[in-house]
Coordinates of C-alpha atoms and ligand atoms in Angstrom, one line a residue:
X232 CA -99.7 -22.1 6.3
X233 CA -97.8 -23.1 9.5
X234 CA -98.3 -21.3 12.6
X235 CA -95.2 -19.6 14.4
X236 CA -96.2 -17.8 17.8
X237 CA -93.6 -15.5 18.8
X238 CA -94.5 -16.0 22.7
X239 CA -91.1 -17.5 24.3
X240 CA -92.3 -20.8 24.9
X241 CA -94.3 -21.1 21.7
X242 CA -97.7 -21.4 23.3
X243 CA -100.7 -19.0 22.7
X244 CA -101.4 -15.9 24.7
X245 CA -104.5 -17.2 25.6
X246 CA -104.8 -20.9 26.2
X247 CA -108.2 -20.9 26.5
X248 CA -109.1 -19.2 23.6
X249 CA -111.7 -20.3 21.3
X250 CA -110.2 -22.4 18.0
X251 CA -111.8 -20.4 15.5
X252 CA -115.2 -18.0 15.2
X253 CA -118.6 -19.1 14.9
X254 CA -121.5 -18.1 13.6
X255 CA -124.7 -19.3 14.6
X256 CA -127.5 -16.9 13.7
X257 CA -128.4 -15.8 10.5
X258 CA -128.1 -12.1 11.2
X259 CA -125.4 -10.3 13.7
X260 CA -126.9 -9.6 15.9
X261 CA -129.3 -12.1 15.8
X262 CA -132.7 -12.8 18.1
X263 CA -131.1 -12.1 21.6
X264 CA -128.8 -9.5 19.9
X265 CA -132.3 -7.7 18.9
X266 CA -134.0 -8.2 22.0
X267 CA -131.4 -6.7 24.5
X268 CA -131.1 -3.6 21.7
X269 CA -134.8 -3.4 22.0
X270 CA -134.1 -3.2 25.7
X271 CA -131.4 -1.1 25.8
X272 CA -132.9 1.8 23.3
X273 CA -135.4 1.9 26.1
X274 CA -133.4 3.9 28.0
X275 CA -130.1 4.7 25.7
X276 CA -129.2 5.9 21.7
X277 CA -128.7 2.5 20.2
X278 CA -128.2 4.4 16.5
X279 CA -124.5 2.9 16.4
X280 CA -124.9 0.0 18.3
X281 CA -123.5 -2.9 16.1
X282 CA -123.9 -5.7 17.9
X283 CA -124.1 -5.8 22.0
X284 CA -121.8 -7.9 23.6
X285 CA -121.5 -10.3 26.2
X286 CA -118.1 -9.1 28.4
X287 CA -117.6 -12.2 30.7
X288 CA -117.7 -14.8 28.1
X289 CA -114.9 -12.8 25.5
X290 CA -112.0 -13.7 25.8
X291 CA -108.6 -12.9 24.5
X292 CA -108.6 -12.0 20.7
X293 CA -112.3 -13.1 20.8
X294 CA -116.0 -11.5 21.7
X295 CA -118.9 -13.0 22.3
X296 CA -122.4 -11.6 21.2
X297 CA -125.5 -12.1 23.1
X298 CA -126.5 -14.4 21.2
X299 CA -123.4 -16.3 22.1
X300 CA -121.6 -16.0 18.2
X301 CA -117.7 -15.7 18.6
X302 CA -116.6 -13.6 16.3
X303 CA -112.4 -12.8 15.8
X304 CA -111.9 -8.7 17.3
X305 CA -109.7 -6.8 14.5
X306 CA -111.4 -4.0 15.5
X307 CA -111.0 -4.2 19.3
X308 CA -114.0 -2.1 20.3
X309 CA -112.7 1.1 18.3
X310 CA -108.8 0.2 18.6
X311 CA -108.9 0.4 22.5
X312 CA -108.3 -2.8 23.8
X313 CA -104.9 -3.4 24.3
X314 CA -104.0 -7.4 25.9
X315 CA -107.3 -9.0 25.3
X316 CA -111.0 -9.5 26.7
X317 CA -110.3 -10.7 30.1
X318 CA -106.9 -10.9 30.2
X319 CA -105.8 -12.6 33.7
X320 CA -102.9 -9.9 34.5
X321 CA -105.8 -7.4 34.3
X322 CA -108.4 -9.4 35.9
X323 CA -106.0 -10.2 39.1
X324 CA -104.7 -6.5 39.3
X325 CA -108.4 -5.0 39.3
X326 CA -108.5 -7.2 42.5
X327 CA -106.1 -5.9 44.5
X328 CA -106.9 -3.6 47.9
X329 CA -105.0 -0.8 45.4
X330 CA -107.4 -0.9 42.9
X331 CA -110.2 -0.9 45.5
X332 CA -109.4 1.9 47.5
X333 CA -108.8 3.8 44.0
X334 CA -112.5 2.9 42.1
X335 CA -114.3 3.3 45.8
X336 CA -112.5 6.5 46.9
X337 CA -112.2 8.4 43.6
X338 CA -110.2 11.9 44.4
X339 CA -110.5 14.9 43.2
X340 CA -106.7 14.9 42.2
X341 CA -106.3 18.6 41.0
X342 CA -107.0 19.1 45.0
X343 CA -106.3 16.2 47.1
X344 CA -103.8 13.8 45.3
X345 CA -103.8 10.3 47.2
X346 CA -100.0 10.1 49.0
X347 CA -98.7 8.3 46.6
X348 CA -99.9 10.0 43.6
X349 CA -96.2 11.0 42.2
X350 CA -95.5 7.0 42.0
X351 CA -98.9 6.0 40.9
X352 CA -98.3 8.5 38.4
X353 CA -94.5 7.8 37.3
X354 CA -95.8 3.7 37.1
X355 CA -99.1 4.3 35.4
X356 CA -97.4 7.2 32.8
X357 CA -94.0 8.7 33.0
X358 CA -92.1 4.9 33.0
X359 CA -93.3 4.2 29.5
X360 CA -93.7 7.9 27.7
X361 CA -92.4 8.9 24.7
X362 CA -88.7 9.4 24.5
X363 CA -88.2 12.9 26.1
X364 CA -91.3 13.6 27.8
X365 CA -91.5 14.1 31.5
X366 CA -94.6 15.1 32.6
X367 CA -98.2 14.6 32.0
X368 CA -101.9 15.8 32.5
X369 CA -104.8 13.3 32.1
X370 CA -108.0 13.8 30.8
X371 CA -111.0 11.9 29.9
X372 CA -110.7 10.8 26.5
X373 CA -109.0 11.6 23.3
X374 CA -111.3 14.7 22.7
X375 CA -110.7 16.1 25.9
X376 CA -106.9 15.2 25.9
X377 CA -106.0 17.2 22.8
X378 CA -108.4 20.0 24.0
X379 CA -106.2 20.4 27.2
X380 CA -103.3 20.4 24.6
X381 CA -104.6 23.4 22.8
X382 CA -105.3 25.3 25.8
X383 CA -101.8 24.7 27.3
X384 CA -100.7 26.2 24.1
X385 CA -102.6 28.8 23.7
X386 CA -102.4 29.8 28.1
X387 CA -98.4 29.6 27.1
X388 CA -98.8 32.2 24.4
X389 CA -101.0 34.3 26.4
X390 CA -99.1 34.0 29.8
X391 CA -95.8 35.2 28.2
X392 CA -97.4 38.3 26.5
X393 CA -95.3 41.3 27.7
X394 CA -97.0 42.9 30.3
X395 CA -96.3 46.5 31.8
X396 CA -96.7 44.9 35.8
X397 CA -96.1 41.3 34.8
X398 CA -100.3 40.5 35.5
X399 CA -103.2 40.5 33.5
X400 CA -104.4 44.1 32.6
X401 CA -108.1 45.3 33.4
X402 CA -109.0 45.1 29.9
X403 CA -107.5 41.9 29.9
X404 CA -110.2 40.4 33.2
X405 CA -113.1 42.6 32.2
X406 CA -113.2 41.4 28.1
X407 CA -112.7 38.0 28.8
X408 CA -116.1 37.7 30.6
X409 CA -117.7 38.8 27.5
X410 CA -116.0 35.9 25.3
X411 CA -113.7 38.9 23.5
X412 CA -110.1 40.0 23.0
X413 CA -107.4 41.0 24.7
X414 CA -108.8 38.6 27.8
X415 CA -109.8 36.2 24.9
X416 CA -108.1 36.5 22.2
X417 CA -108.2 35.0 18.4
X418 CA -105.7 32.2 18.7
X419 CA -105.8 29.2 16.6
X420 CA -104.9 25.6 16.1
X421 CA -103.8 24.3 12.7
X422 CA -104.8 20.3 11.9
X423 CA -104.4 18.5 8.7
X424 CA -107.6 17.3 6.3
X425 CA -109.0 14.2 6.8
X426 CA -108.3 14.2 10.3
X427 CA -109.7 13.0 13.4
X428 CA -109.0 14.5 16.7
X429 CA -112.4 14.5 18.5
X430 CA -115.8 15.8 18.8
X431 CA -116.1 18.4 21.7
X432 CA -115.9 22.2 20.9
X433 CA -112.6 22.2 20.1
X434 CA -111.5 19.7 19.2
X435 CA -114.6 19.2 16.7
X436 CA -113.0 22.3 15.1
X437 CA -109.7 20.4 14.1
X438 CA -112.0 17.1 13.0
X439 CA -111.8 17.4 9.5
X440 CA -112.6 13.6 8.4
X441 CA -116.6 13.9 7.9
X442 CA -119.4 16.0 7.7
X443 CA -121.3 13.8 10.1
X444 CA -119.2 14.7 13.3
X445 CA -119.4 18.3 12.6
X446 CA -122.5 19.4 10.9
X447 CA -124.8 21.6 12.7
X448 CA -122.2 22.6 15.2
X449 CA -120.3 25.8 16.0
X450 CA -116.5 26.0 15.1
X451 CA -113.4 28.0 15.4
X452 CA -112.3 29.4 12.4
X453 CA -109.4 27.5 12.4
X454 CA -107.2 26.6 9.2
X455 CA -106.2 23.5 7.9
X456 CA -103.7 22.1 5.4
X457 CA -104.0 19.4 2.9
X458 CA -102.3 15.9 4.5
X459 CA -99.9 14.0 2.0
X460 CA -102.1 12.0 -0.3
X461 CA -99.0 9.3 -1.2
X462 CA -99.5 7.3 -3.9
X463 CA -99.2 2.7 -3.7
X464 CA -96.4 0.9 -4.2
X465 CA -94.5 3.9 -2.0
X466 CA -91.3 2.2 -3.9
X467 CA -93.0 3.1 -7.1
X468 CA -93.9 6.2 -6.7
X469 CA -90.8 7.6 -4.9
X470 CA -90.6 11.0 -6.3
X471 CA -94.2 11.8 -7.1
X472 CA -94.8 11.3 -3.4
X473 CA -92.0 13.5 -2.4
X474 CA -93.3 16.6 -4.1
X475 CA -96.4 15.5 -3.0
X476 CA -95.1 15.9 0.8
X477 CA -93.5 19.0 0.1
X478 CA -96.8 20.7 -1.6
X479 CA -98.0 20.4 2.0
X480 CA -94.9 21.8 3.7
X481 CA -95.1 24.6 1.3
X482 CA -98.9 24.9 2.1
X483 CA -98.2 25.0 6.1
X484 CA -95.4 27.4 5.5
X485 CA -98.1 29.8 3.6
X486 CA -100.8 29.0 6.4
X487 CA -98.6 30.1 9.5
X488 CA -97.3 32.8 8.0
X489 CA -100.7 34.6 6.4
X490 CA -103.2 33.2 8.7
X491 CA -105.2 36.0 10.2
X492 CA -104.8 35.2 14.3
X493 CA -101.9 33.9 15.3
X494 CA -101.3 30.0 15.4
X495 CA -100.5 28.4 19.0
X496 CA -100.5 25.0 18.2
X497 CA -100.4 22.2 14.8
X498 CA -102.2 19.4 15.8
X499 CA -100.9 15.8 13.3
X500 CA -101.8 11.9 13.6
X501 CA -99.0 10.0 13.0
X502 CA -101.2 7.8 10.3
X503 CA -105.0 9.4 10.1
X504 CA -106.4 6.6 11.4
X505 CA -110.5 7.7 11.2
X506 CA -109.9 10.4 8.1
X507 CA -109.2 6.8 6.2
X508 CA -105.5 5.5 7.3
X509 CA -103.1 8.0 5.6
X510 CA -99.7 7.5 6.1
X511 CA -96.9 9.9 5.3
X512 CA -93.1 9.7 5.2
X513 CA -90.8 10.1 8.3
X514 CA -88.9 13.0 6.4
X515 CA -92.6 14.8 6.1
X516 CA -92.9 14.8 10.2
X517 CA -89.3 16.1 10.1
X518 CA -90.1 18.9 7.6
X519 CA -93.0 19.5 9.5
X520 CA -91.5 19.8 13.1
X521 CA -88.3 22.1 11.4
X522 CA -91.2 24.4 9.9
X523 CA -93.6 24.3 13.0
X524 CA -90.0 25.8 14.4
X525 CA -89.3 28.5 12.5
X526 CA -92.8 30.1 13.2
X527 CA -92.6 29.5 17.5
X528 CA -95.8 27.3 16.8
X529 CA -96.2 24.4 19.2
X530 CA -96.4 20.6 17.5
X531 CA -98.7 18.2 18.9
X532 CA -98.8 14.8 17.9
X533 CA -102.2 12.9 18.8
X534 CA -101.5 9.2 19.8
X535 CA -104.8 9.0 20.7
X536 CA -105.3 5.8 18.3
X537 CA -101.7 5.2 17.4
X538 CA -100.2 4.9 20.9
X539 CA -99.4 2.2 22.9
X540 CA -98.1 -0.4 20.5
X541 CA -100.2 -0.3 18.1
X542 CA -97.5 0.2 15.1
X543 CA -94.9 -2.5 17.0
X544 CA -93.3 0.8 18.5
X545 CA -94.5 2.1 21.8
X546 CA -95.2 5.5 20.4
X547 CA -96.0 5.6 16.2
X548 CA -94.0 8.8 15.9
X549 CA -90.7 6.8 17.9
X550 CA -90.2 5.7 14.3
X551 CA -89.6 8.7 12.8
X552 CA -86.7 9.6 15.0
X553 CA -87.2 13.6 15.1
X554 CA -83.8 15.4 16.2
X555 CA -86.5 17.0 19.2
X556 CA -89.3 15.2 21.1
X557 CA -92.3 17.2 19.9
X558 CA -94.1 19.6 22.7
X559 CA -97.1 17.6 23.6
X560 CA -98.1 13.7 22.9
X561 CA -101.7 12.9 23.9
X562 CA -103.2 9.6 24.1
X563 CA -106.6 7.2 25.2
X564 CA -107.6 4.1 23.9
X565 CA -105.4 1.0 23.9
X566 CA -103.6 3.3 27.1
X567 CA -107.3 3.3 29.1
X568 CA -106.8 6.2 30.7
X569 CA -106.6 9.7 28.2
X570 CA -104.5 12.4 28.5
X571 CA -101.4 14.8 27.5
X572 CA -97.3 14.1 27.6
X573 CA -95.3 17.2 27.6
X574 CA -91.7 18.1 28.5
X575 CA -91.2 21.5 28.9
X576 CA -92.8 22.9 32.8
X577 CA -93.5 26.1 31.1
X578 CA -96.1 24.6 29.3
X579 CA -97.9 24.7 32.8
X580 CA -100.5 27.3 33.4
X581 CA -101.0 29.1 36.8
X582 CA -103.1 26.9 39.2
X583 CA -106.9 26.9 38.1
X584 CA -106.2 27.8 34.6
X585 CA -106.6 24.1 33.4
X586 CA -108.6 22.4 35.7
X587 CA -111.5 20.1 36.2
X588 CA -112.6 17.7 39.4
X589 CA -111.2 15.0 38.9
X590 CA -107.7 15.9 36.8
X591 CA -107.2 11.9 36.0
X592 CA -108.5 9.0 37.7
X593 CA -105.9 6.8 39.9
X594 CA -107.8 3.4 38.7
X595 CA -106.7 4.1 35.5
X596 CA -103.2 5.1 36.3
X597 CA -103.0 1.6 37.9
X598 CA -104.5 0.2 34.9
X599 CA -102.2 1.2 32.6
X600 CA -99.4 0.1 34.6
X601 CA -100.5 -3.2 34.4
X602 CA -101.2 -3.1 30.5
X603 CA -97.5 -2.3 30.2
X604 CA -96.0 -4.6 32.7
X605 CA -98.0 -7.2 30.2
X606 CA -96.8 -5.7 26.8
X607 CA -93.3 -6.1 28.4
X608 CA -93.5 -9.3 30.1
X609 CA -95.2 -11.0 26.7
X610 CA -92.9 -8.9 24.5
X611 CA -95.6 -8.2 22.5
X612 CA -93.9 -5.0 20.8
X613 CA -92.2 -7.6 19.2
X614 CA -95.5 -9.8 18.4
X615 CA -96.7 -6.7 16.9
X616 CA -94.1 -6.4 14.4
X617 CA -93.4 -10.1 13.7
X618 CA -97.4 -10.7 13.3
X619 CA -97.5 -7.2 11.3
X620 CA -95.2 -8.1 8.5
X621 CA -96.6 -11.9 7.9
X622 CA -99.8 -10.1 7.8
X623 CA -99.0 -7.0 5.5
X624 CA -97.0 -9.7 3.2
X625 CA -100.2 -12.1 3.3
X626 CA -102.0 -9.2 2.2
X627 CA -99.8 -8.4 -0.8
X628 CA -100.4 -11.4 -2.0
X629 CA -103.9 -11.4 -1.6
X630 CA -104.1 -8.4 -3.7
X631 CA -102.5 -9.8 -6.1
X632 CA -104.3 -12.8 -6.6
X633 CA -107.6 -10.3 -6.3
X634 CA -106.9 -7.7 -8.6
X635 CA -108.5 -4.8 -8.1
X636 CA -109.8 -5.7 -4.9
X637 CA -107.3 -5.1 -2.1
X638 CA -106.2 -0.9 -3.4
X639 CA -103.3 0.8 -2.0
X640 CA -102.6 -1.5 0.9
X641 CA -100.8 0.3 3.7
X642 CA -99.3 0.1 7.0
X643 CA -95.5 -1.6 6.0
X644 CA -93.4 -1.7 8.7
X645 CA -96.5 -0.3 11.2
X646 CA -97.1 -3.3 13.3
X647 CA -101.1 -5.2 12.4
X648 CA -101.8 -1.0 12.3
X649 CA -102.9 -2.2 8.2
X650 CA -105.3 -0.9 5.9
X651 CA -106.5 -1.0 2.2
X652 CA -109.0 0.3 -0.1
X653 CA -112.3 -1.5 -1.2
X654 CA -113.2 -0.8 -4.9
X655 CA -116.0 1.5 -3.9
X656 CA -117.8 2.6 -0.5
X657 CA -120.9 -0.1 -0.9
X658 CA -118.3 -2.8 -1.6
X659 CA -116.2 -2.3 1.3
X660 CA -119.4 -1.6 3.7
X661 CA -120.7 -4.8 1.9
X662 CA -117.3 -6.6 2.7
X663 CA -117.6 -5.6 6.3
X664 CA -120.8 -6.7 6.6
X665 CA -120.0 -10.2 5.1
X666 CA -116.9 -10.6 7.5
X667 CA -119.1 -10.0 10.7
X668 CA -121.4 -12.5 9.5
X669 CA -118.7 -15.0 8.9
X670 CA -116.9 -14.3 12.3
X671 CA -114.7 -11.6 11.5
X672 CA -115.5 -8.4 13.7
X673 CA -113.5 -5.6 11.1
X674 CA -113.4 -2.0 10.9
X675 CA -114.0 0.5 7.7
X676 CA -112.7 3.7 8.0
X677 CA -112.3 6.8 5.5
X678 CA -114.1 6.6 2.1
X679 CA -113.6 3.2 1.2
X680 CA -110.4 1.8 3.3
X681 CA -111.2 -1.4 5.4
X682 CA -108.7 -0.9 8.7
X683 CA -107.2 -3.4 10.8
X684 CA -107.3 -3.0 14.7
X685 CA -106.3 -6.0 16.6
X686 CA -105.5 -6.0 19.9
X687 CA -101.7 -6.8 20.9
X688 CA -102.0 -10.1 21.2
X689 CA -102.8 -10.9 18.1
X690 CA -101.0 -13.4 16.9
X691 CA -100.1 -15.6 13.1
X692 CA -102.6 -18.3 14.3
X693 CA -105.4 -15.5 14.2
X694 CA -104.0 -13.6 11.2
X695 CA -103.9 -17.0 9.5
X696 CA -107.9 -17.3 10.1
X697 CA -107.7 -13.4 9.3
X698 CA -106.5 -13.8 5.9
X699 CA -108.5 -17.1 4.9
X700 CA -112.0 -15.4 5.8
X701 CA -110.3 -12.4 3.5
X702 CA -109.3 -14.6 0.7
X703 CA -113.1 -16.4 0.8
X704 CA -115.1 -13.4 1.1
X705 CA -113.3 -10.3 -0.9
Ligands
PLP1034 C1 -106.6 10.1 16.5 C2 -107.7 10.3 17.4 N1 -107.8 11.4 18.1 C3 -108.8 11.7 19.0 C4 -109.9 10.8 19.1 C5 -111.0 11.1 20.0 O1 -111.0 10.3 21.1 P1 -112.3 10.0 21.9 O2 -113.3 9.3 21.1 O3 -111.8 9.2 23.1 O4 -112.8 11.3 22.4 C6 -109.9 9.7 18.3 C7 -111.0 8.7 18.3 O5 -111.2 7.9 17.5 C8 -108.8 9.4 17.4 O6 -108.7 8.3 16.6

């Protein structure tokens, strides 16, 4: 195979990138690996520690282990790095005075916004939102983000109750200090199976992928309805997959209008990226916004691990081109900061309704300023998509010469956001397991689906050394 880069002047985003990966222990990690783990559970849960890493020697597409193995990132630290271990924009930016004054003088924003908060905020969000959103809240992390999104639903439903004096009633303040309704009423969010929105209180409650995150924990008896389960080659399956959709359109249709309290809010990933990459159509997200509609129930669409490039568009729901922008977008990861897009001001609450100390954090703002002025000054939407369909085309072709192995590959059109099915859980944990050791650092997700997270910069010279190591070792 011949490598094509798609960076204008042909070169690599990283010049100084190592060639390939290399493996020099015979475990991951190996005896340093074990040694600094030994160190680190001294003082910290190491339960899901895979391997620790060394930070200053990774570089680009690459990380370095303590035991100084270079292994190829498809996995990117859990999706969330966006231009590369140590990228120089980055690296130059977090030494400017602004960045300084920002991590040394952290405000508490919600009281005591810096001066130039409103451009801080319009550089570091509102310049590169999703088409039709205006305004945001930040948060801490994806859990937290779509947590703030429920509540803003759920204060908007509350807030516009008719009131005889236009204020909250007595009943209203007394009950809600004893956790009960009217002041706290039964209000609920709907999500989809198999998905993955977080694990705090409430969010946990709309987590549907395992039993793992939410066993042994409290939760809102909130309903959920069954997520497309499409059926590979899409273009083979055309009209099996349709009714499919529609079973669950019918099923969110019965759901708002029987469920017990009443719904605020419908929380969707565009693809379930933790619940085991499932995709569904563009005309499903239609249906779904038209029916969300109908029953005045706020959509939500969590970017948390789509966003920011990942599928070759900005936003994974831009390709779906809905006739409305949805009511709120949150987003973390590849973005580094976490938070909520919305459009509509109603959606804000009365002051201290949704608040916490720090409501954001300007370094971050800053941040993610600079991870987009890279995105656009590397093009690498376009990198995305170009490196995305040599890889998902590679792919087909692996599975074909490896029958059986490579199941319901998915993600055409989506950028490197690609997955498949292993033959069984042990053979894909198996498969992982044999990558890492062979320099591939990959990610399994779901029941059986291996899932590939690269960073944006990943580019047909890495894929290339992707899709060998995939070839050797499925
Ligand atoms: C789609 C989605 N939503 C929410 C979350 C939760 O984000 P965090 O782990 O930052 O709380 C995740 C994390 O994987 C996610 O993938």
């Amino acid at each position: 195979m011949t490598a094509t880069y798609v960076t204008k002047d042909g070169s690599a985003y990283f010049p100084n990138e190592p060639k390939g990966p290399s493996v020099k222990t015979s475990t991951v990690p190996g005896p340093k690996g074990k040694a600094t783990l030994e160190e680190i559970s001294q003082v910290h849960d190491v339960g899901a520690v895979k391997f620790p890493v060394d930070y200053e020697k990774s570089i680009g597409n690459y990380v370095v282990d303590a035991d100084e193995n270079v292994l190829l990132d498809v996995y990117s630290q859990i999706a969330t790095i966006p231009v590369g271990y140590n990228n120089p924009t980055l690296l130059e930016a977090a030494k400017s005075d602004e960045a300084a004054t920002a991590m040394m003088n952290r405000p508490a924003l919600g009281n005591y916004p810096p001066k130039n908060w409103a451009r801080m905020v319009q550089e570091g969000a509102i310049d590169f939102a999703p088409k039709g959103q205006k305004y945001v809240y930040y948060q801490m992390s994806g859990s937290d983000a779509n947590e703030v999104a429920y509540k803003l639903a759920m204060l908007y439903r509350f807030n516009n109750l008719p009131r005889a004096n236009g204020t909250y009633t007595d009943e209203e303040n007394a009950s809600c200090m004893n956790n009960s309704a009217p002041g706290s009423p039964e209000t609920a969010v709907l999500s989809f199976r198999h998905s993955f929105h977080g694990r705090l209180f409430g969010s946990l409650s709309t987590t549907r992928s395992k039993p793992i995150h939410k066993l042994g924990m409290p939760a809102f008896n909130w309903p959920q309805a069954d997520f497309p389960a499409l059926k590979y080659p899409l273009e083979k399956h055309t009209a099996e997959n349709e009714a499919e959709e529609n079973r669950c359109i019918r099923q969110v249709e019965q759901i708002l209008s029987s469920h017990h309290c009443p719904i605020a809010a419908c929380i969707v990933e565009p693809i379930q990226s933790e619940g085991g990459d499932n995709h569904a159509s563009n005309e499903f997200f239609h249906k779904l916004q038209a029916t969300l509609n109908k029953h005045n129930v706020l959509f939500i669409v969590d970017e948390v691990q789509t966003g920011m490039g990942a599928t070759g568009a900005m936003w994974a729901h831009e390709h779906w081109n809905l006739p409305t922008p949805p009511d709120m977008v949150t987003f973390s990861k590849k973005f580094q900061a976490a938070g909520v897009y919305y459009h509509d001001e109603k959606l804000r609450p009365h002051a201290y309704q949704h608040f916490n100390t720090w409501m954001g954090d300007p370094l971050r703002a800053i941040q993610a300023k600079y991870i987009v002025k890279e995105i656009r000054d590397k093009d690498l939407l376009n990198n995305v998509k170009v490196v995305g369909d040599f890889l998902y085309t590679s792919l087909e072709k692996l599975a074909e010469k490896h029958p059986g192995k490579i199941n319901n590959l998915r993600g055409k059109g989506k950028g490197t956001f690609i997955a498949w099915d292993c033959e069984s859980p042990a053979a894909r944990d198996t498969f992982v397991a044999r990558m890492k050791m062979n320099g591939i650092n990959v990610g399994g997700c779901g029941v059986a689906a291996i899932r590939l997270r690269p960073m944006l910069v990943f580019q047909q010279h890495h894929a290339e050394i992707l899709l060998n190591k995939i070839n050797e070792l499925i």
